Coordinates of C-alpha atoms and ligand atoms in Angstrom, one line a residue:
Chain A
M1 CA -45.2 -9.5 6.8
K2 CA -41.6 -8.6 6.1
L3 CA -40.6 -8.2 2.5
K4 CA -37.0 -8.7 1.3
Q5 CA -35.5 -5.9 -0.6
I6 CA -32.2 -5.9 -2.5
S7 CA -29.9 -2.8 -2.2
V8 CA -27.1 -2.5 -4.6
F9 CA -24.2 0.0 -4.1
L10 CA -23.5 1.9 -7.4
E11 CA -20.4 3.9 -7.9
N12 CA -20.6 6.9 -10.1
R13 CA -19.6 5.2 -13.4
K14 CA -21.3 5.5 -16.7
G15 CA -23.4 2.4 -17.4
R16 CA -23.1 0.8 -14.0
L17 CA -26.9 1.0 -13.4
W18 CA -27.6 -0.5 -16.8
E19 CA -25.1 -3.3 -16.0
A20 CA -27.0 -4.2 -12.8
L21 CA -30.4 -4.2 -14.6
D22 CA -28.9 -6.1 -17.5
A23 CA -27.5 -8.8 -15.2
L24 CA -31.0 -9.3 -13.8
A25 CA -32.7 -9.3 -17.2
N26 CA -30.3 -12.0 -18.4
A27 CA -31.2 -14.1 -15.4
K28 CA -34.9 -13.6 -16.3
I29 CA -35.5 -11.8 -13.0
N30 CA -38.6 -9.6 -13.1
I31 CA -38.4 -6.4 -11.2
R32 CA -41.6 -5.6 -9.3
A33 CA -40.4 -2.2 -7.9
L34 CA -37.3 -0.1 -8.2
S35 CA -35.9 3.0 -6.6
I36 CA -32.6 4.8 -6.9
A37 CA -31.1 7.0 -4.2
D38 CA -28.1 8.9 -5.3
T39 CA -25.6 11.7 -4.6
S40 CA -23.2 13.1 -7.1
E41 CA -20.6 10.5 -6.2
F42 CA -22.5 7.3 -5.7
G43 CA -25.9 5.8 -5.4
I44 CA -28.0 2.9 -4.1
L45 CA -30.4 0.9 -6.3
R46 CA -33.2 -0.7 -4.4
L47 CA -35.2 -3.5 -5.9
I48 CA -38.2 -5.7 -5.1
V49 CA -38.0 -9.0 -7.0
P50 CA -39.9 -12.3 -6.6
D51 CA -36.7 -14.2 -5.8
P52 CA -34.4 -11.9 -3.8
D53 CA -31.9 -14.6 -3.0
M54 CA -31.5 -15.5 -6.6
A55 CA -31.2 -11.8 -7.6
K56 CA -28.5 -11.3 -4.9
K57 CA -26.5 -14.2 -6.3
V58 CA -26.7 -13.0 -9.8
L59 CA -25.6 -9.5 -8.8
E60 CA -22.8 -10.7 -6.6
K61 CA -21.6 -12.8 -9.5
G62 CA -21.4 -9.6 -11.5
N63 CA -19.2 -8.1 -8.8
F64 CA -21.9 -5.9 -7.4
T65 CA -22.0 -5.0 -3.7
V66 CA -25.4 -6.2 -2.5
K67 CA -27.2 -6.2 0.8
E68 CA -30.6 -7.7 1.6
N69 CA -32.8 -5.7 3.9
N70 CA -36.3 -6.2 5.3
V71 CA -38.9 -3.7 4.3
V72 CA -42.7 -3.4 4.6
A73 CA -45.1 -3.0 1.8
V74 CA -48.5 -1.4 2.5
E75 CA -51.4 -0.7 0.2
V76 CA -52.7 2.9 0.2
A77 CA -55.6 4.3 -1.6
D78 CA -54.4 6.1 -4.7
K79 CA -55.8 9.5 -3.7
P80 CA -54.6 12.6 -1.9
G81 CA -53.8 11.9 1.8
G82 CA -53.4 8.2 1.4
L83 CA -49.7 8.1 2.1
A84 CA -49.9 10.9 4.7
E85 CA -52.1 8.7 6.8
V86 CA -49.6 5.9 6.9
L87 CA -46.7 8.2 7.8
K88 CA -48.8 9.8 10.6
V89 CA -49.3 6.3 12.2
L90 CA -45.6 5.7 12.2
S91 CA -44.7 9.2 13.4
D92 CA -47.2 9.0 16.2
A93 CA -45.6 5.7 17.3
D94 CA -42.2 7.4 17.2
I95 CA -40.9 5.2 14.4
N96 CA -38.3 6.6 12.1
V97 CA -38.7 6.1 8.4
E98 CA -35.4 5.7 6.6
Y99 CA -36.9 5.9 3.1
L100 CA -39.9 4.9 1.1
Y101 CA -40.9 4.6 -2.5
A102 CA -44.2 3.9 -4.1
F103 CA -45.5 2.3 -7.2
V104 CA -49.1 2.1 -8.6
E105 CA -50.6 -1.4 -9.2
K106 CA -51.9 -2.4 -12.5
S107 CA -55.6 -1.6 -11.8
G108 CA -54.5 1.9 -10.9
E109 CA -56.8 2.1 -8.0
K110 CA -54.3 1.5 -5.2
A111 CA -50.7 2.4 -4.7
V112 CA -48.2 0.2 -3.0
V113 CA -45.7 1.9 -0.7
V114 CA -42.4 0.2 0.3
L115 CA -41.2 1.4 3.6
R116 CA -38.0 1.0 5.4
T117 CA -38.2 1.8 9.1
E118 CA -35.4 1.7 11.6
N119 CA -37.0 -1.1 13.4
T120 CA -39.0 -3.3 11.0
D121 CA -40.9 -5.2 13.7
A122 CA -42.0 -2.1 15.5
G123 CA -43.1 -0.6 12.2
I124 CA -45.2 -3.6 11.4
K125 CA -46.8 -3.6 14.8
A126 CA -47.7 0.1 14.6
L127 CA -49.2 -0.3 11.2
K128 CA -51.2 -3.4 12.1
T129 CA -52.5 -1.7 15.3
A130 CA -53.8 1.2 13.1
G131 CA -55.5 -1.3 10.8
I132 CA -53.4 -0.6 7.8
A133 CA -53.2 -3.5 5.4
I134 CA -49.7 -4.9 5.1
L135 CA -49.1 -6.8 1.9
L136 CA -47.6 -10.3 2.1
A137 CA -44.5 -11.0 -0.1
E138 CA -46.6 -13.2 -2.4
Q139 CA -49.1 -10.4 -2.9
V140 CA -46.4 -8.0 -3.9
Y141 CA -44.8 -10.4 -6.3
A142 CA -48.3 -11.1 -7.9
L143 CA -49.0 -7.4 -8.5
Chain B
M1 CA -2.7 -6.9 19.2
K2 CA 0.3 -8.7 20.6
A3 CA 3.5 -7.0 21.4
P4 CA 6.3 -7.0 18.8
E5 CA 8.6 -10.0 19.0
I6 CA 11.8 -8.9 20.6
I7 CA 14.7 -10.9 19.3
R8 CA 17.3 -12.3 21.6
P9 CA 20.0 -9.7 22.3
D10 CA 22.7 -12.1 21.2
S11 CA 21.2 -12.6 17.7
Y12 CA 23.8 -11.1 15.4
W13 CA 25.2 -12.2 12.1
Q14 CA 28.4 -10.1 12.4
K15 CA 28.3 -8.9 16.0
Q16 CA 31.5 -6.8 15.9
D17 CA 30.4 -5.0 12.8
E18 CA 26.9 -4.4 14.0
I19 CA 27.8 -3.0 17.4
I20 CA 30.9 -1.1 16.2
G21 CA 31.8 2.0 18.2
K22 CA 31.1 5.4 16.7
E23 CA 34.7 6.4 16.2
A24 CA 35.8 3.1 14.9
L25 CA 32.9 3.3 12.4
A26 CA 33.9 6.8 11.2
T27 CA 37.5 5.6 10.7
L28 CA 36.3 2.5 8.8
Q29 CA 34.0 4.7 6.6
L30 CA 36.8 7.1 5.8
E31 CA 39.1 4.3 4.9
H32 CA 36.6 2.6 2.6
L33 CA 35.5 5.9 1.1
T34 CA 39.0 6.9 0.3
K35 CA 39.7 3.6 -1.5
S36 CA 36.5 3.9 -3.4
L37 CA 37.1 7.5 -4.5
R38 CA 40.6 6.6 -5.7
R39 CA 39.2 3.7 -7.7
V40 CA 36.5 5.7 -9.4
Y41 CA 38.9 8.6 -10.1
S42 CA 41.3 6.3 -12.0
N43 CA 38.7 4.0 -13.6
V44 CA 35.5 6.0 -14.3
P45 CA 35.9 8.9 -16.7
F46 CA 32.6 10.3 -15.5
Y47 CA 33.8 10.7 -11.9
H48 CA 37.3 11.7 -13.0
T49 CA 35.8 14.8 -14.7
R50 CA 33.5 15.4 -11.7
F51 CA 36.4 15.3 -9.2
D52 CA 38.5 17.6 -11.4
E53 CA 35.6 20.1 -11.8
A54 CA 35.1 20.1 -8.0
G55 CA 38.9 20.4 -7.3
L56 CA 38.7 17.3 -5.2
D57 CA 41.9 15.3 -5.0
P58 CA 41.2 11.7 -4.1
E59 CA 44.7 11.3 -2.7
N60 CA 44.0 14.0 -0.2
I61 CA 40.6 13.2 1.5
K62 CA 40.6 14.4 5.1
S63 CA 37.1 13.7 6.2
L64 CA 33.8 12.2 5.1
E65 CA 32.5 15.7 4.6
D66 CA 35.0 16.3 1.9
I67 CA 32.6 14.6 -0.6
R68 CA 30.1 17.4 -0.1
R69 CA 32.1 19.3 -2.6
L70 CA 31.1 16.8 -5.3
S71 CA 27.8 17.2 -7.1
F72 CA 25.2 14.5 -6.8
T73 CA 25.0 11.4 -9.0
T74 CA 21.5 11.0 -10.3
S75 CA 19.5 8.4 -12.1
D76 CA 19.9 10.5 -15.2
D77 CA 23.7 10.0 -14.9
L78 CA 23.1 6.3 -14.8
R79 CA 21.0 6.4 -17.9
A80 CA 23.5 8.6 -19.7
N81 CA 26.2 6.1 -18.9
Y82 CA 24.1 3.0 -19.8
P83 CA 25.2 0.2 -19.9
F84 CA 28.8 0.1 -18.8
G85 CA 29.9 3.7 -18.5
L86 CA 30.2 3.8 -14.8
L87 CA 32.2 0.5 -14.4
A88 CA 35.1 0.8 -12.0
V89 CA 36.3 -2.8 -12.9
S90 CA 37.0 -4.5 -16.1
K91 CA 33.9 -6.0 -17.8
D92 CA 35.3 -9.5 -17.0
E93 CA 34.9 -8.9 -13.3
V94 CA 31.2 -8.3 -13.7
V95 CA 29.1 -11.4 -12.9
R96 CA 25.7 -9.9 -12.9
V97 CA 23.7 -7.0 -14.3
H98 CA 20.3 -5.8 -13.1
T99 CA 18.5 -3.1 -15.0
S100 CA 15.5 -1.0 -14.1
S101 CA 13.5 0.5 -16.9
G102 CA 11.6 3.3 -15.1
T103 CA 8.7 4.9 -16.8
T104 CA 10.6 7.4 -18.8
G105 CA 13.6 7.1 -21.1
R106 CA 16.5 4.7 -21.1
A107 CA 17.1 2.0 -18.6
K108 CA 19.6 2.0 -15.8
A109 CA 22.1 -0.8 -15.6
I110 CA 23.6 -1.8 -12.3
C111 CA 26.6 -4.2 -12.4
F112 CA 27.8 -6.5 -9.7
S113 CA 31.1 -8.2 -9.1
K114 CA 31.2 -11.5 -7.3
N115 CA 32.1 -9.8 -4.1
D116 CA 29.3 -7.2 -4.5
I117 CA 26.8 -10.0 -4.5
E118 CA 28.5 -11.6 -1.5
C119 CA 28.4 -8.3 0.4
S120 CA 24.7 -7.8 -0.3
A121 CA 23.8 -11.3 0.8
T122 CA 25.8 -10.8 4.0
L123 CA 23.9 -7.6 4.7
I124 CA 20.6 -9.4 4.2
A125 CA 21.9 -12.2 6.6
R126 CA 22.4 -9.5 9.2
C127 CA 18.8 -8.2 8.6
L128 CA 17.3 -11.7 8.9
V129 CA 19.1 -12.7 12.0
M130 CA 18.3 -9.3 13.5
T131 CA 14.6 -10.1 13.1
G132 CA 14.7 -13.7 14.2
T133 CA 14.9 -15.6 10.9
G134 CA 17.3 -18.5 10.6
K135 CA 17.5 -22.3 10.4
G136 CA 14.1 -23.8 10.6
D137 CA 12.3 -20.9 9.0
I138 CA 10.6 -21.3 5.7
L139 CA 10.8 -18.1 3.7
Q140 CA 8.4 -17.6 0.8
N141 CA 9.9 -15.0 -1.5
M142 CA 7.0 -13.2 -3.3
M143 CA 9.2 -10.5 -4.9
T144 CA 9.9 -10.4 -8.5
Y145 CA 12.8 -12.6 -9.6
G146 CA 14.6 -11.4 -12.7
L147 CA 15.9 -8.0 -13.6
F148 CA 14.7 -6.6 -10.3
T149 CA 17.1 -7.2 -7.4
G150 CA 14.5 -7.5 -4.6
A151 CA 14.0 -11.2 -4.8
L152 CA 17.4 -12.6 -5.7
I153 CA 19.4 -10.7 -3.0
M154 CA 16.9 -11.7 -0.3
H155 CA 17.1 -15.3 -1.6
Y156 CA 20.9 -15.5 -1.2
G157 CA 20.8 -13.9 2.3
A158 CA 18.1 -16.3 3.4
E159 CA 20.0 -19.3 2.2
K160 CA 23.1 -17.9 4.0
V161 CA 21.3 -18.0 7.4
G162 CA 20.0 -21.5 6.7
A163 CA 16.4 -20.8 6.0
L164 CA 14.5 -22.8 3.5
V165 CA 13.6 -20.6 0.6
I166 CA 10.6 -21.0 -1.7
P167 CA 11.3 -18.8 -4.8
A168 CA 7.6 -18.2 -5.5
G169 CA 7.9 -14.8 -7.1
P170 CA 4.9 -12.5 -7.2
G171 CA 1.4 -13.1 -8.3
N172 CA -0.4 -16.4 -9.0
T173 CA -2.3 -16.0 -5.7
E174 CA -3.9 -19.4 -5.7
R175 CA -0.5 -21.1 -5.9
Q176 CA 1.0 -18.7 -3.2
I177 CA -1.7 -19.9 -0.8
Q178 CA -1.2 -23.5 -1.7
L179 CA 2.6 -23.2 -1.1
M180 CA 2.0 -21.4 2.2
R181 CA -0.2 -24.2 3.4
D182 CA 1.8 -27.2 2.0
F183 CA 5.2 -26.0 3.3
G184 CA 4.1 -24.2 6.5
T185 CA 5.7 -20.9 5.4
T186 CA 6.9 -18.9 8.4
V187 CA 8.2 -15.8 6.7
I188 CA 7.1 -13.9 3.6
H189 CA 9.0 -11.3 1.6
I190 CA 6.4 -9.2 -0.2
T191 CA 5.3 -5.8 -1.3
P192 CA 2.7 -4.0 1.0
S193 CA 0.1 -3.8 -1.8
Y194 CA 0.4 -7.5 -2.6
S195 CA 0.2 -8.4 1.0
L196 CA -3.1 -6.6 1.3
Y197 CA -4.4 -8.3 -1.9
L198 CA -3.3 -11.7 -0.6
A199 CA -5.1 -11.0 2.6
S200 CA -8.4 -10.4 0.8
A201 CA -7.8 -13.5 -1.3
L202 CA -7.3 -15.5 1.8
Q203 CA -10.5 -14.0 3.4
Q204 CA -12.5 -14.9 0.3
K205 CA -11.4 -18.5 0.5
G206 CA -12.4 -18.6 4.2
I207 CA -8.8 -19.0 5.4
D208 CA -7.9 -17.2 8.6
P209 CA -4.2 -16.5 8.3
R210 CA -3.9 -16.2 12.1
K211 CA -5.2 -19.8 12.6
D212 CA -4.8 -21.7 9.4
L213 CA -1.3 -20.6 8.4
N214 CA 2.1 -20.9 10.1
L215 CA 3.3 -17.4 9.4
R216 CA 5.4 -15.5 12.0
R217 CA 6.7 -12.5 10.2
A218 CA 6.8 -10.6 7.0
Y219 CA 9.4 -8.4 5.3
L220 CA 7.8 -5.5 3.4
G221 CA 9.7 -3.4 0.9
A222 CA 9.8 -1.9 -2.6
E223 CA 6.9 0.5 -2.0
P224 CA 6.5 3.2 0.6
Y225 CA 3.6 2.5 3.0
S226 CA 2.3 3.9 6.2
E227 CA 2.5 2.8 9.8
E228 CA -1.3 2.4 9.7
T229 CA -0.9 -0.1 6.9
R230 CA 1.7 -2.0 8.8
K231 CA -0.6 -2.3 11.8
K232 CA -3.4 -3.4 9.5
I233 CA -1.3 -6.1 8.0
E234 CA 0.0 -7.3 11.4
A235 CA -3.5 -7.6 12.6
I236 CA -4.9 -9.4 9.6
Y237 CA -2.1 -12.0 9.6
G238 CA -1.3 -12.0 13.3
I239 CA 2.4 -11.6 12.5
D240 CA 5.3 -9.1 12.9
V241 CA 6.0 -6.9 9.9
Y242 CA 9.4 -5.4 9.4
N243 CA 10.3 -2.6 7.0
S244 CA 13.0 -3.3 4.5
Y245 CA 14.8 -0.7 2.5
G246 CA 17.1 -1.0 -0.5
L247 CA 17.5 0.0 -4.1
T248 CA 19.1 -1.7 -7.0
E249 CA 21.7 1.1 -7.4
M250 CA 23.0 0.1 -3.9
S251 CA 22.8 -3.6 -4.6
G252 CA 19.2 -4.1 -3.7
P253 CA 17.4 -4.8 -0.4
G254 CA 19.3 -4.9 2.9
V255 CA 20.6 -1.3 2.8
A256 CA 18.5 -0.5 5.9
F257 CA 16.3 -2.8 7.9
E258 CA 14.2 -2.7 11.0
C259 CA 15.2 -4.6 14.2
G260 CA 12.8 -6.1 16.7
Y261 CA 12.1 -2.7 18.1
K262 CA 10.5 -1.5 14.8
N263 CA 11.5 2.0 15.4
G264 CA 13.3 2.9 12.2
M265 CA 15.6 0.9 9.9
H266 CA 19.3 0.5 10.8
L267 CA 21.3 1.6 7.8
W268 CA 24.4 -0.4 7.5
E269 CA 26.9 2.5 7.7
D270 CA 30.0 0.3 7.3
H271 CA 28.8 -0.2 3.7
F272 CA 27.0 3.1 2.9
F273 CA 27.5 6.7 3.8
A274 CA 24.2 8.4 4.2
E275 CA 23.3 12.1 3.9
I276 CA 19.9 13.7 4.0
I277 CA 19.4 16.7 1.7
D278 CA 16.8 19.3 0.9
P279 CA 15.5 17.9 -2.4
E280 CA 15.0 21.5 -3.7
T281 CA 18.3 23.1 -2.8
G282 CA 20.6 20.1 -2.3
E283 CA 21.7 21.5 1.1
V284 CA 22.7 18.8 3.6
L285 CA 20.3 18.7 6.5
E286 CA 20.8 18.0 10.2
D287 CA 19.9 14.6 11.7
G288 CA 16.2 14.4 12.4
Q289 CA 15.2 16.7 9.5
E290 CA 13.1 15.2 6.7
G291 CA 14.7 15.2 3.3
E292 CA 16.0 13.1 0.5
L293 CA 18.4 10.2 1.3
V294 CA 21.7 10.4 -0.6
L295 CA 23.9 7.4 -0.4
T296 CA 27.5 6.8 -1.2
S297 CA 28.5 3.1 -1.5
L298 CA 31.6 2.4 0.4
R299 CA 32.4 -1.1 -0.7
R300 CA 30.8 -1.7 -4.0
E301 CA 33.5 -2.8 -6.5
A302 CA 31.8 -3.0 -9.9
M303 CA 29.9 0.2 -9.9
P304 CA 30.6 2.4 -6.8
L305 CA 28.2 5.4 -6.7
I306 CA 29.2 8.6 -5.0
R307 CA 26.4 10.8 -3.5
Y308 CA 23.6 9.0 -5.3
R309 CA 20.2 10.7 -5.0
T310 CA 17.8 8.0 -4.0
R311 CA 14.7 10.2 -4.4
D312 CA 13.4 8.6 -1.2
I313 CA 12.2 11.0 1.5
T314 CA 13.2 10.0 5.1
K315 CA 15.0 11.3 8.1
I316 CA 17.8 10.1 10.4
I317 CA 16.4 8.9 13.7
T318 CA 18.7 10.2 16.4
G319 CA 19.4 8.3 19.6
V320 CA 20.6 4.8 20.5
C321 CA 18.5 1.8 19.7
E322 CA 17.8 -0.6 22.5
C323 CA 18.9 -3.6 20.3
G324 CA 22.5 -2.5 20.7
R325 CA 23.3 -1.9 17.1
T326 CA 25.1 1.3 16.6
H327 CA 24.3 1.9 12.9
R328 CA 22.0 5.0 12.7
R329 CA 18.4 4.4 11.7
I330 CA 16.3 6.0 9.0
S331 CA 12.6 6.4 9.4
R332 CA 10.2 4.5 7.1
I333 CA 10.2 6.0 3.6
L334 CA 7.8 8.9 3.7
G335 CA 7.5 9.1 0.0
R336 CA 9.4 9.5 -3.2
S337 CA 10.5 13.0 -4.0
D338 CA 9.1 12.1 -7.5
D339 CA 5.7 11.1 -6.1
M340 CA 5.2 14.3 -4.3
F341 CA 2.5 16.4 -5.9
V342 CA 1.4 19.9 -5.4
V343 CA -2.2 20.8 -5.2
K344 CA -3.5 24.2 -4.2
G345 CA 0.1 25.1 -3.5
V346 CA 0.5 22.4 -0.9
N347 CA 3.1 19.6 -1.1
V348 CA 1.5 16.3 -0.6
F349 CA 2.9 12.7 -0.5
P350 CA 0.4 9.9 -1.3
Q351 CA 1.5 8.2 1.9
Q352 CA 0.0 11.0 4.0
I353 CA -3.4 10.2 2.4
E354 CA -2.9 6.5 2.8
Q355 CA -2.2 6.9 6.4
V356 CA -5.5 8.7 6.9
L357 CA -7.5 6.2 4.9
M358 CA -6.1 3.2 6.6
G359 CA -7.2 4.6 9.9
I360 CA -10.8 4.8 8.9
K361 CA -13.2 2.0 9.4
G362 CA -15.2 1.1 6.3
V363 CA -12.4 1.8 3.9
A364 CA -11.1 -1.1 1.8
Q365 CA -7.4 -1.4 1.0
N366 CA -7.3 0.1 -2.4
Y367 CA -7.4 3.8 -3.2
Q368 CA -6.4 6.1 -6.0
I369 CA -5.5 9.8 -6.1
L370 CA -6.8 11.7 -9.1
L371 CA -5.4 15.0 -10.2
E372 CA -7.4 16.8 -12.8
S373 CA -6.5 20.4 -12.0
Y374 CA -4.1 22.4 -9.8
D375 CA -6.7 23.2 -7.2
H376 CA -8.7 20.0 -7.1
L377 CA -7.9 16.7 -5.5
T378 CA -10.1 13.7 -5.9
I379 CA -9.6 10.6 -3.9
R380 CA -11.2 7.4 -5.1
V381 CA -11.8 5.0 -2.2
E382 CA -13.2 1.5 -2.3
I383 CA -15.6 0.9 0.5
A384 CA -15.3 -2.3 2.6
K385 CA -17.9 -4.9 1.6
E386 CA -19.0 -5.3 5.2
L387 CA -19.7 -1.6 5.5
F388 CA -22.5 -1.6 2.9
D389 CA -25.8 -2.0 4.8
G390 CA -28.1 -0.4 2.2
N391 CA -28.3 2.8 4.1
I392 CA -27.2 5.9 2.2
E393 CA -26.8 7.9 5.4
H394 CA -23.9 5.7 6.4
L395 CA -22.2 6.1 3.1
L396 CA -22.6 9.9 3.4
Q397 CA -21.2 9.8 6.9
L398 CA -18.2 7.8 5.6
Q399 CA -17.6 10.3 2.8
T400 CA -17.7 13.2 5.3
E401 CA -15.4 11.5 7.7
I402 CA -12.8 10.9 5.0
T403 CA -13.1 14.4 3.6
D404 CA -12.6 15.9 7.1
K405 CA -9.8 13.7 8.2
V406 CA -7.8 14.2 4.9
R407 CA -8.4 17.9 5.1
A408 CA -7.1 18.0 8.6
D409 CA -4.0 16.3 7.6
I410 CA -3.0 17.8 4.3
L411 CA -4.9 21.1 4.5
V412 CA -6.6 20.6 1.2
K413 CA -10.2 19.6 1.0
P414 CA -10.5 16.6 -1.3
K415 CA -13.5 15.3 -3.3
I416 CA -14.2 11.7 -2.1
E417 CA -15.6 9.2 -4.6
L418 CA -16.8 6.0 -3.0
L419 CA -16.2 3.0 -5.2
E420 CA -17.4 -0.5 -5.2
P421 CA -15.0 -3.0 -3.6
G422 CA -12.7 -4.3 -6.2
A423 CA -13.3 -1.4 -8.6
L424 CA -9.7 -0.2 -8.8
P425 CA -7.1 -2.2 -10.6
V426 CA -5.5 -4.8 -8.4
S427 CA -1.8 -4.7 -8.1
E428 CA 0.4 -7.7 -7.8
G429 CA 3.5 -5.5 -8.0
K430 CA 3.9 -1.9 -7.3
A431 CA 0.6 -0.1 -7.1
K432 CA 0.0 3.1 -9.1
R433 CA -1.7 5.4 -6.6
V434 CA -1.5 8.8 -8.3
I435 CA -3.1 9.5 -11.6
D436 CA -2.0 12.9 -12.7
N437 CA -4.0 14.1 -15.7
R438 CA -2.8 17.7 -15.5
T439 CA -0.9 19.2 -18.3
M440 CA 2.0 21.5 -17.6
Ligands
LIG1 ZN1 17.7 -1.7 16.7

C-alpha cells in the first residue's frame, strides 16, 4: 500500500533543478509524478518513479542530497469535491497531512493524489476504513 | 565526552625556564631586549631611523615599557624591506628564508640564522612535552612544508623530543588515512578546516576515528577557530585538541601553546615580549582586554622585529595556570583584525558566526559569509546530510534557528541560505570564509 517517494534537497542555484532532472533522464528513469516545494532560499523536489532505489543511486552519484519517504497514492474522481472527501476522512481520524500533490491520469477521468501523512500506517488504515481506493505501487507506475 | 588529559606535572622540556619567577623573567626580558635593540640600531638602517625619530637611545633602556615610544613594525614594513632590508646579521649567517606572499602586493621574507631555527625547535619541544608528546609518539604532520614555516618548525621540535615524524604535508586525503592506519599515528598537526574535512572523509569510508585509529591528540593552528569547533573535533576523533599559535615573522609555530588545562596558550615570554593594543588607536591595553597582539622578538638573531603588529585579536588571560608554568597565557585567536568586517555599523569577526553555527545541530562543517552591501549579511550554510528528511518544515525551522541565534550574538539579522552538503569549496589549507563583494 505504501509508495516510495524520492525527496531531493535543492539549494537556490540556477540550473540545479534541471541538473537533477537531467541526471534522471540520462539514466532513462521515467518520472510518473513530480512536485516542487520551495522557499526563496531552497526547495525540495519530490518524485514518484518506477524504480526509486535506482533513482536515489543516480541522484546521489550526482551529489544530490536525497531521502526516500513513504507516501500513499489514492485515486479520486476528477470532479469538484473529490479531494475534499479524502482530506475529510483523514481530518476526522485526526491524521495530519504534511503535504500532497495530484496528477491526472491519461484517461482524464480520475486524478491520482499523493499524500504524505505524519504516520503513514495510520493514514492507510483510515483511508481503507472509509473505503477509499489506495493504489498499489505497480498501479501508479503503470499510469 | 572524556575529561582533558592532564599531563604529569613534571613534564617539562626546560623546567627552569618554564617556571621562571616573575621578577627573574622581567630581568631576563630586559636583558635580551636591550641586546636586541642595540643590534638592530647598529645593523638595520630601518630601525636606526625609527629609534632616532623616537629619540630612543638603545644604550639607555631602563624598562620594557621604553619601547612604547617606538612606532609599530607592520607587514608593510616587511614588504618594503623585502628581501634582506631588515637583516641584523650578515647575509652569510642566514641559513633559511621563508616567505609569505599574502593576497596583496609584495612578499614578506623572514630570515633565520642557525640559532633562530634551534630556538624555535626548542620552543616547539617545550610545547610538545607540555601536552604529553614524546618518545613513542607518531606525529603525522599535515601542515604545508615549504615556504610556510608551520610544518618544518614543528617537524624539528617533534624530532627533538624523540617522536617519530611522518612528513605527510597537507591534502591527498586517501594517503593521509592510509598513513594513519599503517603507522598507527598518535598525534596530528593540522589546520582546523582540514581536520573537519578529514573527519568527513573518514566517515564516508566507514572509518570510526575513535575505534579504528590510534589517535590521541591533535595540534591545531594556522587558522582561527572557535571553542565549539574544538569540541566538535575532539568528539569526532575522541582525542584532545590543543591550540597552537605562531607566525612566520616570529619563527613560526610555538610562540604560544596550550597546556593540558586548555585554558589559553602560554606565550613563551623569555623569547617574546607581548603587548595588546587597540587596533584602531594603537593604545596599549590592560591585561584581560581584547585587542591586537603586538610581539617583540627578544632572541631572534637574523631578523629581530620590534613591536610587530600580528593582526591577531586576542587578550592576555590573567591569573596563574595550574600547570605551574609562569608564562602568561593568551586566549585563542578571536580573529584577524584584517578579517573583521563591518555590517550595519557593527564590527563582526567570522569566528563569532562560526561559534554559533557549530553549536547548531543539522549544520555541516562548511559555511561562507557573503557581503553584498553594507547593511546585508548573508550566511551560506551547508546542511548536514543526516538532517534532510524530506520535510520542508524542518528546514525552515533550522533556517529560523540559525537566523535567531546569529542575530542574538552579533546583533545583525542575517539572511540564511541553506546549501547542499558539499556545495561550498572544500579547503585543504586555509579556508576562505568571507566573500566581500562590496565596493568602497
Ligand atoms: Zn598551563
